[in-house]
Amino acid sequence: MTRRTALKGAVASLAGIPQARAADRGRQPNVLFILADDLGYADVSCYGARDYETPAIDALAATGTKLTQGYANSPVCSPSRIALATGCYPHRFKLGLEEPLSPRLKTLSLPSGQPTIATYFRNAGYRTGLIGKWHVGALPANSPLDFGYDFFLGPMHGGADYFSHRIDVKGNDPADGLYLGRQRVKRSGYLTDVFADEAIRFVREPTVRPFFLSLHFTAPHWPWEGPGDADRSREITNIIDLDGGSLKTYMAMMTALDAAIGRVLGALDDLDITRDTIVVFTSDNGGERFSDMWPLTGVKGELLEGGIRVPLVVRWPGRIPAGATSEQVMASFDFLPTLSAATRRPATEQGYLGDGIDLLPILTGERGPVDRTLFWRYKTANQIAARVGKWKYLHIEEREYLFDLENDPRERVQLRHKHSATFNSIRGMCAEWDKSMLPYSDSNYSENVKDIYPDRY
């Protein structure tokens, strides 16, 4: 036994982790699902960030597989999180029509008993936890504890100040702030670090069961606050922070996020469970004001590629190739069937009938990439889009486009007339898909994004 092995064994023993947990390579893998909030396609250096480095995320990509065509199922927060949770298009649920989901709508919920990614993992014998942003309904209508999670620490709403941990800057909302389970709690510190600290505690908890941990950071979502901005936090009067931020602040937020992720991944190393843990890193939608989407165009709230294509890294040592790049198209709702396929009770054997598909054989290299057909819609600017193989159809305002994403990821070359048959075919597919989803109505829509971003529309 080497000194390093002995030290690792001592750390695991001190943490109460049975040695079989690291040594038994035939056990079900742990799953750590890391979700950033409003992260642009080129906001991490392994995807092209130019003004700062993200060494922890880069190291994750170097030891795992980087997907160049990862997608969110929506260009805004709540619907993409609903797709992640349910494995379905968000527009199958009334809750998924709210874009974005307002804190005022406290009675909306997923249907009672709706299985989620956490439900399937718990049924497979996992300890389940959500640390960070929920934003899939609010108390009293629901809690993550009602939908498969054994543990929850985080805000119920769509954002939070990084120091007060509230979204209501006046402090009048009794349902605002951080929750531990169903109870309001107070924690001190920069919110990104609070979540990382709790995640490290969660993975160190003594247990013989594998864990499924959703680690949903709020970074780099507004308000624009780095770790040194506590004084500015006390001065903010509008949590959306329309008059705040800078590229320098954004850099501080991103480097803090990367450092926090590095600490959590370091805990896996210390416990000698890195080889037993699938790690995913991605975002809920495209970037915002200070994000870098190069070479894509579009931002959060738009169905151009910059609003929906996101960084996506998956690591599973010994199973998923290290240092590889994959062009497989993968979306938020695919994570439920894909990750659960690594357990002894996959969701597909538990009755899962969602819209996502199991892509684990492609990620492990057992099969080659498969073509996908994906759809999106977003009420603001009357947007609807579809991806069919390399082709993308886009309707925005009263304009319609056809793009060849294989050769034109910036969506600059209009091909609807040159390839009219393809254009008409995909346009018809979009119309049929739209009819199969729940219809929008004025009452469904909680906030007008044009009011939040008046300079964009």
Short mmCIF file of C-alpha atoms in Angstrom, two decimals, residues 8 14 29 40 42 61 114 131 135 147 150 183 187 196 317 327 372 396 403 409:
data_model
loop_
_atom_site.label_atom_id
_atom_site.label_comp_id
_atom_site.label_asym_id
_atom_site.label_seq_id
_atom_site.Cartn_x
_atom_site.Cartn_y
_atom_site.Cartn_z
CA LYS A 8 -7.04 8.29 1.11
CA LEU A 14 -12.69 9.54 9.14
CA PRO A 29 -22.36 5.07 -9.55
CA GLY A 40 -23.23 31.49 -22.13
CA ALA A 42 -18.28 30.47 -24.39
CA ALA A 61 -13.66 18.33 -19.62
CA GLN A 114 -45.43 13.48 -11.10
CA ILE A 131 -28.69 22.08 -3.25
CA HIS A 135 -37.69 27.40 -9.44
CA PHE A 147 -40.88 15.43 -5.95
CA ASP A 150 -34.69 13.61 0.40
CA GLN A 183 -38.26 25.71 6.77
CA ARG A 187 -26.81 31.17 6.27
CA ALA A 196 -20.48 24.36 -2.47
CA PRO A 317 -13.92 7.58 -15.41
CA GLU A 327 -21.08 16.24 -31.64
CA ARG A 372 -32.21 14.16 -33.23
CA ILE A 396 -39.40 34.76 -34.61
CA PHE A 403 -30.37 27.28 -41.31
CA PRO A 409 -23.79 27.68 -36.46
#
